[in-house]
Each structure stands twice: as C-alpha cells, then as structure tokens.
Amino acid sequence: MAELEKFDEAFLKKLEYLYIISRKIAAGAQRAERKKRIVGSGLEFADFRSYSPGDDLRNIDWKIFGRTEKLFLKLFEEEEDLYIYFLVDSSRSMSLGTPSKWNYARQLAAALAYIGLSNFDRISIIPFSSGLDGRLPPSRGKAQIFKVFEFLNGLDSGNQTSLQDAFKTFVSQNKRRGIAVVISDFYDPAGFEEGLNLLRYHRFEPLVIQTIDERELDPKILGDLQLVDCETGMVTDITVTPGLKKEYIKAFEKMCSNIEDYCVKRQILYFKAPIQTPFDELILRIFRAGGFLD
Amino acid sequence: MQFTGLDWSTLSTLMGLSALAVTVLYVLKLRKRRIQVPFAPLWQQVLAEKTHATDLWKRLRRLLSWLLHLLLVALLGFALGDPHLEKEVVEGRHIVLLIDTSASMASTDVSGAVSRLELGKQKAQEVLKTVGPEDRVMLVTFGDQLMPLSPFVGEPAILEAALHSMTVLATGTAYSEALTFAADSLRDKKRGELVIISDGAGFDPSLNSVEFAKTTTVRHLIVGESSGNLAITGFNVRRYLANKLDYELFVRVESFFDRPVEAEVEIWADGRLVDAKPMTLQARQTFQQFYPSQAVSGERLEARVRLKTTDARDVFPLDDRAYALLPELGKTRVLLVSEGNLYLEGPLLLNQNIDLTTVAPTAYDPAAETDVTIFDRFAPAVLPEGNFLFIDPQGESSPWESRGDEKDPIITQVRRSHPLMRWISLKDLNIGVAQRWRLDSGDESVATSIDGAAIVATRKAKGRSIVGLAFDVRASDFPLRVAFPVFLLNVIDYFSLDESTLVESYATGEAWPVPVGSGLNEVKIIRPDGTSQEAKVFEGKAVVYGDLAGFYELNGDGFRKIIAGNLSNSDESAIAPVKIQAVDQVVVNDTSSLVFDRHELWIWALLLAMVLLVFEWLSYNRRWTV
C-alpha cells in the first residue's frame, strides 16, 4: 500500500493559494475559454513551431520555408474544454527512499489537478509503470478535488518502468487530446524518447516534470558492492570508488540534460523537480513558465 | 641481529598461523554488500565506460589491505622475538656491589655529598639503574666485618631500602675478607662484575692475595679526595694510688697532614670542658704525652682534638674524639678489732673511701666479710685468708714471734721505695717500746731500728697479706704525725684492693668479652647512639660487639657497668684514597663498560605495528584499498 499522502486542510489551503497566484499570473482567464495549443484542430492562428517528424504536413507554413528553407508548423487555437491528463509514474524506482519521489509526484499531481479543476478543466489522473496502473476518469469542478485526493491516496507502486508501453496504451484509450503532464523519474531502460514521441504523435501536448531525488546524485556508497535494481532485480557487481562515483554523477546529469534537450528542441515544457524543493515552489515556477496556465 | 625472546620455531609457528587467520579474515571481508538502487543501468553504463587499463591497479590496491595485515603479523612476530643489535650484550651479568662502610668513609672530602659513603651510595644507585632484566645483583657492605644484605636478586628496587639505610661504622676495613667473599661468589658465573665502592684507605697491595676468575671484571670506584686528618689514636686515664682524686692522662694524636699544623686537645669530663691542651704537630707527626696530676672529678672522660690552622681542614671527624673511663672510687671495708683506740678510729672514720667497722676482740668473727682487718694489740687464734694489719700483736697467735721488747727504738733504716713508705717519713719517730720480732724467710722489714729489729714488717703467704707494726701507736707520737693517716692509707693501698687504677678502653670493630660477674644470663646494652641491644653472658662475660665509638652501658639484675669504645685505628685514620689492586688482573676505575644502553627494539616494532593498524583502518574506511 502506498504511503498515504497528507491531503489535509493545510494542503488544501496551499492549493487554494496556488490557484489564486495562478489567476494573477494568467491574464484574462475565462471559463472554458482558455487558449489552448492543440495542433491542427482550430481555425485561429496562434503560433509557429518547428516541424518534428510525425507532425501534420498540412500545417507546414510553406511561405516561411521558401524564405528560410526551414520547416515550421502553424498552430491554431481551439475553444473547447481542456483535458489535462496527469500521467504519474508509479514504478518502484519512484518509491525508493524516504521521502520518496512517489509522494512528491502525487503532491504535484494533486496541486496541478486542483488548479485545473478550479479552471473548470477536465482532469484525469493515470498512474503508469510498465503499463497503466489505474485511471481517474476526467472530472470537472473544484469539488472533484477530494476524489483526486482519494484516488491518489489509494494508489500502489507498480513494477518496472516502460514509458513506451504505458503511453501506447494511454494514447489508444484516450482519444480526447489535451495536456499530458508526465510526472516521472524517467528511469526507463528503453529510454524516454519513444514514449514522449507517442504522446506528441497523437497530438497530446506533453509537459514533462522530471522528479529527482538529490540523494541519488550523491550516493553514499563505496567499496565492493552488489547493486540490485529495485525494479528489475538485476544485480551488478561493482567496486564503487570515489572516481566511479564522480562518473556516475556525470552520467546522471547527462541523462537529465538529455531529457531537457529533447524537450527544449521540441518545445515541450520541461521542469526538473528535485523533491528536496517544496512542491509549491515548483508549482509557482511552472506557472511563471506559463505552460500550464495558458 | 640477535633474538632473545621466543625461539625461532615457536615464532614461525605463531606467525604462520596468524598469517593464515589474517588471510581467511581478509577473504571474508571481501564479501560484498547488497545495495538497492533505483536505476542500475546507469551504473552499468558508467562501468562500461571505465577503461581496462585501471583493472590491474585496482587489483593491486585491493591487495594492499591484505599486505598491511601480513606486515602487522610480521612486526608482531619480530617484537615477540625480542630483537637486539648484534653487538649488544644481552646475556645476564652477576654483579656484586661491595660497599665500604668503615670509619674512613665518614670523611667529608667529597663534592656532591656529605660524606664518602653518601657519594658511594649515589654511585651505587647509578650502577643499579643499569641493571637489565637478565642481570642479578648482590649488595654487600664491609668494614671490619662482611655483611651481605641480599642474595643475587633480579629486581634492583629491592635493594634500594638497604642501600639507603647504610651507615658508617667506627671500624677498620677487612679488605681481604671482602675480596675473598666477592671472588668466591662470582667464581662460577659466566659474566661476573665486582664493583667496589670504597676509598681504599688502609689497603695494602702486598697483603692482597685474592685471585678472581677470568670471567670476573673488577672495578673500583674510588671515593674521597684528600688525606688531611688529625686523629686521637690513644687516650687513657689512670688514677693515682695515693690520691684517688688525682689521675694521669695519656693522649696520642697523629697528624696525617703533609705540613705542620696547630691543634688543641680538649678534655671533657661528664660533658663539661675541664681542660684544653694546645699542641703543634709537624708533618705526619705522632704526638703523645702524659699529663700528670689532673685533679678533677668525673667518671666519663672525653678527649677532642680540634684543628686550629685556618687553611687546613680535618675531613675525618670520627677519630677526633676518644673516650675513657676513670676508675671508680670504691669504698674499702675495714674491720678494726680493738678494745678502743681513737687514734686508729679517727683517721679511718674521716676517710670517705673507707667503710669502718669496729669490734672488740671478743666479738671478732673470722668469717666477717671485710677487705682489711686491723688487729690492735690482738691476734686471733685462727687467721683466715685476707689482708691484715697487726699493730703490736699480743699472744702466741701473733704472726711474728716476739723475742722481747726494745725500749726507745730508733728507726734508722727505711725502705723508701716501699709502697708503705710512700709520702711519709719515719725519721725521728718517737716510740716508747717496740717488740723484737723474729722474721721468717719470706718476711720483709720495711722499717728497721738501729738494733736491726723490724719496726714495720710485711708477710705474704697462703692467701694472706700481713703488715705488722711492732709497737703500740699509743706508745708513740706516730698518731700525732701527718704521716700516720697516710701510713694507714698506704697499708690499705698496699693490699692492692684498688686494682682498677687503669680502665682500658676497647677498640671498635671487635667483639669485647666484658666481665659482668656470675649470676647473669644476659645483659642489656645501651649503645652510644642511644639504641639498646641484648647480649648473652657466657662464663661471667658478656660478648659485646662495638662498632661505634663512645660509652656503652651494661645493665643486668643489680648490675651496672660502663665501658668505653674507641676507634684508635691508625690505619683507618690514614684516609688517603688508595686504588685497590687485584692479583693478575687489571682493576677498572670507572663504569665505562658497565653502564651501557640497551636497545629495546621490540618497543619500536610494536609502535610501528600500531601505526600500520591505524593506517589500515583509515585506508579501509576511506576506501583507498577496497
């Protein structure tokens, strides 16, 4: 049973505070009239973005190509209910340590879900690991927040991480496009790109929040050890030396920067979320980045 | 390198087992801990990127911990072997520490100590500090007697108390006995060391015949620097027989200075200074003199010599004093057998040294205890043994046969040298009538009349000593003369009752057989330093060993006697230091090869092992070696 999160009155107050802040940050918010960015489904031109393989060729702006010889896509706005899907990584790697990334992820999901519900957006929470580990059907309205809390509290940690398999199932099951907030540590042996690509290809708008435990950045282990992967159970004999630790930290940071680079190149909002940082600070950072509110 | 600890086979077994244990423990230490990580592939990726070039170095580093443990085992084994440098002497020695406690060791001519003996003790302490765990030491003191204070012991601390409590004795020095004892004690020892701490004063090489074993090293640590000394080597006092209050002194003072010195001898009687006699002594002169007619009262006399020359120093104080006893003035028991004769009773009663008893002839008891019996105009039928003065004896029991009387005898011949005639003159003595005696062959006429008749005669035979006066003193003017009481004293003295005109003192360093009379089994002796001891009595004599100069008081049941002990030893007063020599052997005069440093290498090995242990712990915890 996953550790029960304290979604109590104090937490609710925090969420309300965050919502108020979000209103201040977002300009001219109207009920169900928020500007969304959904590729190719609206009429009103919104913006350009760089072309990525898989995008709809009908939206390529050939005039810009003629001028610059670079492919850009036109983005259109669509006025409809915004669906926000919270894809929360519930694999075992998220549950390691105390406090764990899993708890943090649930707090984030709850907070962002509250904002969305307060904006009358439709919120759905879908935990995943090697596949989808449950689903909170899309809900609307502030009053649904308690369902969100109850759902999040009732979640258990899953097995291994497979973004590709999980997201494949997700895109096939959810036809209504929207924002897909992926909250994960991205410890997928197969990599993260295929999974995120699936979301993009199926016209979901990914927002990536990578949860990081800073204790993993500086593992206090040395000597002859057997490292056991908490998800796969794979055992690796290793002699951890100070030099090797340094190499590991470099590799970890490279992994994080790879994810960030990927997101930046594809204009996917990316946030690194160290769990040592209070979640509300991260939420505010997300707001200021503008990705969640617009 | 030599090893004096565990033997090699034991060491190698111990070290082998320890190395095996270390290796087993090391292998067990290599068992890996299991750690759960969130994403092992990242570690694998990092691992794969590490080049193989560092593998060998990593393996070697891992072995470092094991090698350190083996080195620790090796160091511990090295320490257990108790290693020493090849040239270091490790075999145990037997050391005899022979310390001179004779009188000359009280000399104060040393720097750094109050006396030669105190300096000697310091040197002995230094020797004891060099004693190693394999050495054995025996402490022996010698003066005129040898006294081993311990057997061979391995712990010098045991000897500290005995060394500290040594004192100087007023005795001579028996070098031969001490050297013989030391030689015999070390004869069968592989490494013997004899350390003699002495001034060597009085040592005569020509008399030394002690041979030491080849394995014995003889060392003589000389103490003392000078020879300047004045000594009283003779002091006696004798009472005059005639005047018991007068006495005669004899003093002998020896100078051991190499130049003339001025000195003074003080005479003390019962703690009071009564006289001081200055003297001048030439270099190495022995000054002796009689001092007559020293009329002073007292029993205990003491002579003290004091150096008056200001730029000279008498460094030996023990021989600066000598002690003597004045003979006791005992009371003579005189029995006067007379019908009554004031002329006789008067002088006898007035003399405080005479205890007079007067009895009538009819009451005379021959068994009465008396020293002298005076028969006035009486002669007992049976004359016991004793001392008798017959004044005009009457009857057939008279010692001399009377052949009639002589009227108005004139004494013409007197043997003035006779003790009876000492200090008196019988010239013009008026005698009314005197008996004419027939003298026997053994009789002696001391005063004879013109007609050849003995007026005063003596006889000694069969335990009897007899003086005879051939006339009644009341029929003469003898009692009216000064000579009469003197004559009576002369008679008493003539009978040799006062045998103790001279009391000899005893020489220290000997056992004195002191007569104490019969009836005692033991006596208590109070020594000059105030301490007391018991002495057994054998055949009426108490055996007293005197090692201090001064007065000794002997007490028993109803018995008390005082005797004097003096150093009176010219050899001991000659305090100039002399090097002791041995027969066919060089005597070393320092401790150069006696005191040596021992290098305890095992301590350093242990310290290094501890440092290595700390380093190994550090390297393991900091993962330098794993």
Coordinates of N, CA and C in Angstrom, one line a residue, chain B residues 201-349:
Chain B
A201 N 91.2 3.3 51.7 CA 92.1 3.7 52.8 C 92.6 2.5 53.6
G202 N 93.8 2.4 53.8 CA 94.4 1.3 54.5 C 94.6 0.0 53.7
F203 N 94.3 0.1 52.4 CA 94.5 -1.1 51.6 C 96.0 -1.3 51.3
D204 N 96.5 -2.5 51.6 CA 97.9 -2.8 51.4 C 98.0 -3.9 50.3
P205 N 98.5 -3.5 49.1 CA 98.5 -4.4 48.0 C 99.4 -5.7 48.3
S206 N 100.4 -5.5 49.1 CA 101.3 -6.6 49.4 C 100.6 -7.7 50.1
L207 N 99.5 -7.4 50.8 CA 98.8 -8.4 51.6 C 97.7 -9.0 50.8
N208 N 97.4 -8.5 49.6 CA 96.2 -8.9 48.9 C 96.6 -10.2 48.1
S209 N 96.0 -11.3 48.4 CA 96.3 -12.5 47.6 C 95.1 -13.1 47.0
V210 N 94.0 -12.3 46.9 CA 92.8 -12.8 46.4 C 92.9 -12.9 44.8
E211 N 92.5 -14.1 44.3 CA 92.5 -14.2 42.8 C 91.1 -14.3 42.3
F212 N 90.8 -13.6 41.3 CA 89.5 -13.6 40.7 C 89.5 -14.5 39.5
A213 N 88.3 -15.0 39.1 CA 88.1 -15.8 37.9 C 88.3 -14.9 36.7
K214 N 88.7 -15.5 35.6 CA 88.9 -14.8 34.4 C 87.6 -14.1 33.9
T215 N 86.5 -14.7 34.3 CA 85.2 -14.2 33.8 C 84.7 -13.0 34.7
T216 N 85.5 -12.7 35.6 CA 85.1 -11.6 36.6 C 85.8 -10.3 36.2
T217 N 85.1 -9.3 36.1 CA 85.7 -7.9 35.9 C 85.6 -7.2 37.3
V218 N 86.8 -6.7 37.6 CA 86.9 -6.0 38.9 C 86.9 -4.5 38.7
R219 N 86.0 -3.8 39.4 CA 86.0 -2.3 39.2 C 86.1 -1.7 40.6
H220 N 86.9 -0.7 40.7 CA 87.0 0.0 42.0 C 86.6 1.5 41.7
L221 N 85.5 1.9 42.3 CA 85.0 3.3 42.2 C 85.5 4.0 43.4
I222 N 86.6 4.8 43.2 CA 87.2 5.5 44.4 C 86.4 6.6 44.8
V223 N 86.2 6.8 46.1 CA 85.5 8.0 46.7 C 86.5 8.6 47.6
G224 N 86.6 9.9 47.6 CA 87.5 10.6 48.5 C 88.6 11.3 47.8
E225 N 89.0 12.4 48.3 CA 89.9 13.2 47.5 C 91.2 13.6 48.3
S226 N 91.1 13.7 49.7 CA 92.2 14.2 50.4 C 92.6 13.3 51.5
S227 N 93.7 13.7 52.2 CA 94.2 12.9 53.3 C 94.3 13.7 54.6
G228 N 93.9 14.9 54.6 CA 94.1 15.8 55.7 C 93.3 15.3 56.9
N229 N 94.0 14.9 58.0 CA 93.3 14.4 59.1 C 94.1 14.5 60.4
L230 N 93.4 14.8 61.5 CA 94.0 14.7 62.8 C 93.3 13.7 63.5
A231 N 94.0 12.8 64.2 CA 93.3 11.7 64.8 C 93.8 11.5 66.2
I232 N 92.9 11.2 67.2 CA 93.3 10.7 68.5 C 93.4 9.2 68.4
T233 N 94.6 8.7 68.5 CA 94.7 7.2 68.3 C 95.0 6.6 69.7
G234 N 95.1 7.4 70.7 CA 95.3 6.8 72.0 C 94.8 7.8 73.1
F235 N 94.1 7.3 74.0 CA 93.6 8.1 75.1 C 93.3 7.2 76.3
N236 N 94.0 7.4 77.4 CA 93.8 6.6 78.6 C 93.9 7.5 79.8
V237 N 93.4 7.0 80.9 CA 93.5 7.8 82.2 C 93.7 6.8 83.3
R238 N 94.6 7.2 84.2 CA 94.9 6.3 85.3 C 94.8 7.1 86.6
R239 N 94.2 6.5 87.6 CA 94.2 7.2 89.0 C 95.5 6.9 89.7
Y240 N 95.8 7.9 90.5 CA 97.0 7.7 91.4 C 96.5 6.8 92.5
L241 N 97.4 6.0 93.0 CA 97.0 5.1 94.1 C 96.9 5.9 95.4
A242 N 97.8 6.9 95.5 CA 97.9 7.6 96.7 C 96.7 8.6 96.8
N243 N 96.5 9.3 95.8 CA 95.4 10.3 95.8 C 94.4 9.9 94.7
K244 N 93.3 9.3 95.3 CA 92.4 8.8 94.4 C 91.7 9.9 93.5
L245 N 91.8 11.1 94.0 CA 91.2 12.2 93.3 C 92.1 12.7 92.1
D246 N 93.3 12.3 92.1 CA 94.2 12.7 91.1 C 94.3 11.6 90.0
Y247 N 94.5 12.0 88.8 CA 94.7 11.0 87.8 C 95.6 11.5 86.7
E248 N 96.1 10.6 85.9 CA 97.1 10.9 84.9 C 96.5 10.6 83.6
L249 N 96.7 11.5 82.6 CA 96.1 11.3 81.3 C 97.2 10.9 80.3
F250 N 96.8 10.1 79.3 CA 97.7 9.8 78.2 C 97.0 10.1 76.9
V251 N 97.6 10.9 76.1 CA 96.9 11.2 74.8 C 97.9 11.0 73.7
R252 N 97.5 10.4 72.6 CA 98.3 10.3 71.4 C 97.5 10.8 70.3
V253 N 98.1 11.8 69.6 CA 97.5 12.4 68.4 C 98.3 12.2 67.2
E254 N 97.8 11.8 66.1 CA 98.5 11.6 64.9 C 98.1 12.6 63.9
S255 N 99.0 13.2 63.2 CA 98.7 14.1 62.1 C 98.9 13.5 60.8
F256 N 98.0 13.5 59.9 CA 98.1 13.0 58.5 C 98.2 14.1 57.5
F257 N 98.6 15.3 58.0 CA 98.8 16.4 57.1 C 100.2 16.3 56.6
D258 N 100.4 16.9 55.5 CA 101.8 16.9 54.9 C 102.5 18.2 55.3
R259 N 102.0 18.9 56.3 CA 102.7 20.1 56.7 C 102.4 20.3 58.2
P260 N 103.1 21.2 58.9 CA 102.8 21.5 60.3 C 101.5 22.1 60.5
V261 N 100.8 21.7 61.6 CA 99.5 22.3 61.9 C 99.5 22.5 63.4
E262 N 98.6 23.4 63.7 CA 98.4 23.7 65.1 C 97.1 23.0 65.5
A263 N 97.0 22.5 66.7 CA 95.8 21.8 67.1 C 95.6 22.0 68.6
E264 N 94.5 21.6 69.1 CA 94.3 21.7 70.6 C 93.4 20.4 71.0
V265 N 93.8 19.9 72.1 CA 93.1 18.7 72.6 C 92.3 19.2 73.8
E266 N 91.0 19.0 73.7 CA 90.1 19.4 74.9 C 89.8 18.2 75.7
I267 N 89.8 18.4 77.0 CA 89.4 17.3 77.9 C 88.0 17.6 78.5
W268 N 87.1 16.7 78.3 CA 85.8 16.8 78.8 C 85.5 15.8 79.9
A269 N 84.9 16.2 81.0 CA 84.6 15.2 82.0 C 83.1 15.3 82.3
D270 N 82.4 14.2 82.0 CA 81.0 14.1 82.2 C 80.2 15.3 81.5
G271 N 80.7 15.6 80.3 CA 80.0 16.6 79.5 C 80.5 18.0 79.7
R272 N 81.5 18.2 80.6 CA 82.0 19.5 80.9 C 83.4 19.7 80.4
L273 N 83.7 20.8 79.8 CA 85.1 21.0 79.3 C 85.9 21.4 80.6
V274 N 86.9 20.6 80.8 CA 87.7 20.8 82.0 C 89.1 21.3 81.7
D275 N 89.6 21.1 80.4 CA 90.9 21.4 80.1 C 91.1 21.5 78.6
A276 N 92.1 22.3 78.2 CA 92.4 22.3 76.8 C 93.9 22.4 76.7
K277 N 94.5 21.6 75.9 CA 96.0 21.5 75.8 C 96.4 21.7 74.4
P278 N 97.0 22.9 74.1 CA 97.5 23.2 72.7 C 98.7 22.3 72.3
M279 N 98.8 22.1 71.0 CA 100.0 21.4 70.5 C 100.3 21.8 69.1
T280 N 101.5 21.6 68.7 CA 101.9 21.8 67.4 C 102.5 20.5 66.8
L281 N 101.9 20.1 65.7 CA 102.3 18.8 65.1 C 103.0 19.1 63.8
Q282 N 104.1 18.5 63.6 CA 104.8 18.6 62.3 C 104.1 17.6 61.3
A283 N 104.6 17.7 60.1 CA 104.0 16.9 59.0 C 104.1 15.4 59.4
R284 N 103.0 14.7 59.4 CA 102.9 13.3 59.7 C 103.5 12.9 61.0
Q285 N 103.4 13.8 62.0 CA 104.0 13.5 63.3 C 102.9 12.8 64.2
T286 N 103.4 11.9 65.0 CA 102.6 11.3 66.1 C 103.0 12.0 67.4
F287 N 102.1 12.6 68.0 CA 102.4 13.4 69.2 C 101.7 12.6 70.4
Q288 N 102.5 12.2 71.4 CA 101.9 11.5 72.5 C 102.5 12.1 73.8
Q289 N 101.7 12.2 74.8 CA 102.2 12.8 76.0 C 101.3 12.4 77.2
F290 N 102.0 12.3 78.4 CA 101.3 12.0 79.6 C 101.0 13.4 80.3
Y291 N 99.9 13.5 80.8 CA 99.5 14.7 81.5 C 99.3 14.3 83.0
P292 N 100.2 14.6 83.9 CA 100.0 14.1 85.3 C 99.1 15.1 86.1
S293 N 98.7 14.5 87.2 CA 98.0 15.3 88.3 C 96.9 16.1 87.7
Q294 N 96.0 15.4 87.0 CA 94.8 16.1 86.5 C 93.7 15.9 87.6
A295 N 93.6 16.9 88.5 CA 92.7 16.7 89.6 C 91.3 17.2 89.3
V296 N 90.5 16.3 88.8 CA 89.1 16.8 88.6 C 88.2 15.6 88.8
S297 N 87.0 15.9 89.2 CA 86.1 14.8 89.4 C 85.3 14.4 88.2
G298 N 84.8 13.2 88.2 CA 84.1 12.8 87.0 C 84.3 11.4 86.7
E299 N 83.5 10.8 85.9 CA 83.6 9.4 85.6 C 84.0 9.2 84.1
R300 N 83.2 9.9 83.2 CA 83.4 9.7 81.8 C 84.2 10.8 81.2
L301 N 85.4 10.5 80.7 CA 86.2 11.5 80.1 C 86.2 11.3 78.6
E302 N 86.4 12.5 78.0 CA 86.4 12.5 76.5 C 87.5 13.5 76.1
A303 N 88.2 13.0 75.1 CA 89.3 13.9 74.5 C 88.8 14.3 73.1
R304 N 88.9 15.5 72.8 CA 88.5 16.0 71.4 C 89.7 16.8 70.9
V305 N 90.1 16.5 69.7 CA 91.1 17.2 69.0 C 90.5 18.2 68.0
R306 N 91.0 19.4 68.0 CA 90.5 20.4 67.1 C 91.6 21.1 66.4
L307 N 91.4 21.1 65.0 CA 92.5 21.7 64.2 C 92.3 23.3 64.3
K308 N 93.4 23.9 64.6 CA 93.4 25.4 64.7 C 94.0 26.1 63.5
T309 N 94.7 25.4 62.7 CA 95.3 26.0 61.5 C 94.1 26.3 60.6
T310 N 94.0 27.6 60.2 CA 92.8 28.0 59.5 C 92.7 27.5 58.0
D311 N 93.9 27.3 57.4 CA 93.8 27.0 56.0 C 93.9 25.5 55.8
A312 N 93.7 24.7 56.8 CA 93.7 23.3 56.7 C 92.3 22.8 57.1
R313 N 92.0 21.6 56.7 CA 90.7 21.0 57.0 C 90.8 19.6 57.4
D314 N 90.3 19.3 58.6 CA 90.2 17.9 59.1 C 88.9 17.3 58.5
V315 N 89.1 16.4 57.5 CA 87.9 15.9 56.9 C 87.3 14.6 57.5
F316 N 88.0 14.1 58.5 CA 87.5 12.8 59.0 C 87.2 13.1 60.5
P317 N 85.9 13.2 60.8 CA 85.5 13.6 62.2 C 85.5 12.4 63.2
L318 N 85.4 11.2 62.7 CA 85.1 10.1 63.6 C 86.3 9.8 64.6
D319 N 87.5 10.2 64.1 CA 88.7 9.9 65.0 C 89.1 11.1 65.8
D320 N 88.3 12.2 65.8 CA 88.6 13.4 66.5 C 88.2 13.3 68.0
R321 N 87.6 12.2 68.3 CA 87.1 12.1 69.7 C 87.6 10.7 70.2
A322 N 87.9 10.7 71.5 CA 88.3 9.4 72.2 C 87.7 9.4 73.5
Y323 N 87.4 8.3 74.1 CA 86.7 8.2 75.3 C 87.4 7.3 76.3
A324 N 87.3 7.7 77.5 CA 88.0 6.8 78.6 C 87.2 7.0 79.9
L325 N 87.3 5.9 80.7 CA 86.6 5.9 81.9 C 87.6 6.0 83.1
L326 N 87.2 6.9 84.0 CA 88.0 6.9 85.2 C 87.6 5.8 86.1
P327 N 88.7 5.2 86.7 CA 88.3 4.0 87.6 C 87.4 4.5 88.7
E328 N 86.6 3.6 89.1 CA 85.7 4.0 90.2 C 86.4 4.1 91.5
L329 N 85.9 5.0 92.3 CA 86.4 5.1 93.6 C 85.5 4.2 94.5
G330 N 86.1 3.0 94.8 CA 85.3 2.2 95.6 C 85.6 2.3 97.1
K331 N 84.6 2.0 98.0 CA 84.9 2.1 99.5 C 85.5 0.8 100.0
T332 N 86.5 1.0 100.8 CA 87.2 -0.2 101.3 C 86.6 -0.6 102.7
R333 N 86.3 -1.8 102.8 CA 85.7 -2.3 104.1 C 86.8 -2.6 105.1
V334 N 86.8 -1.9 106.1 CA 87.9 -2.1 107.1 C 87.2 -2.5 108.4
L335 N 87.8 -3.6 109.0 CA 87.3 -4.1 110.3 C 88.4 -3.8 111.3
L336 N 88.1 -3.0 112.3 CA 89.1 -2.7 113.3 C 88.7 -3.5 114.6
V337 N 89.6 -4.4 114.9 CA 89.4 -5.3 116.1 C 90.2 -4.6 117.2
S338 N 89.5 -4.0 118.1 CA 90.3 -3.2 119.1 C 89.4 -3.0 120.3
E339 N 90.0 -2.9 121.5 CA 89.2 -2.6 122.7 C 88.8 -1.1 122.7
G340 N 89.4 -0.4 121.7 CA 89.0 1.0 121.6 C 90.3 1.8 121.4
N341 N 90.4 2.5 120.3 CA 91.7 3.2 120.0 C 91.3 4.3 119.1
L342 N 91.1 5.5 119.7 CA 90.7 6.6 119.0 C 91.7 7.0 117.9
Y343 N 93.0 6.8 118.2 CA 94.0 7.2 117.3 C 93.9 6.4 116.0
L344 N 93.3 5.2 116.1 CA 93.1 4.4 114.9 C 91.8 4.7 114.2
E345 N 90.8 4.8 115.1 CA 89.5 5.1 114.5 C 89.4 6.4 113.8
G346 N 90.0 7.4 114.4 CA 89.9 8.7 113.8 C 90.2 8.8 112.3
P347 N 91.4 8.6 112.0 CA 91.8 8.7 110.5 C 91.0 7.8 109.6
L348 N 90.6 6.6 110.2 CA 89.8 5.7 109.3 C 88.4 6.2 109.1
L349 N 87.8 6.8 110.2 CA 86.5 7.3 110.0 C 86.4 8.5 109.1

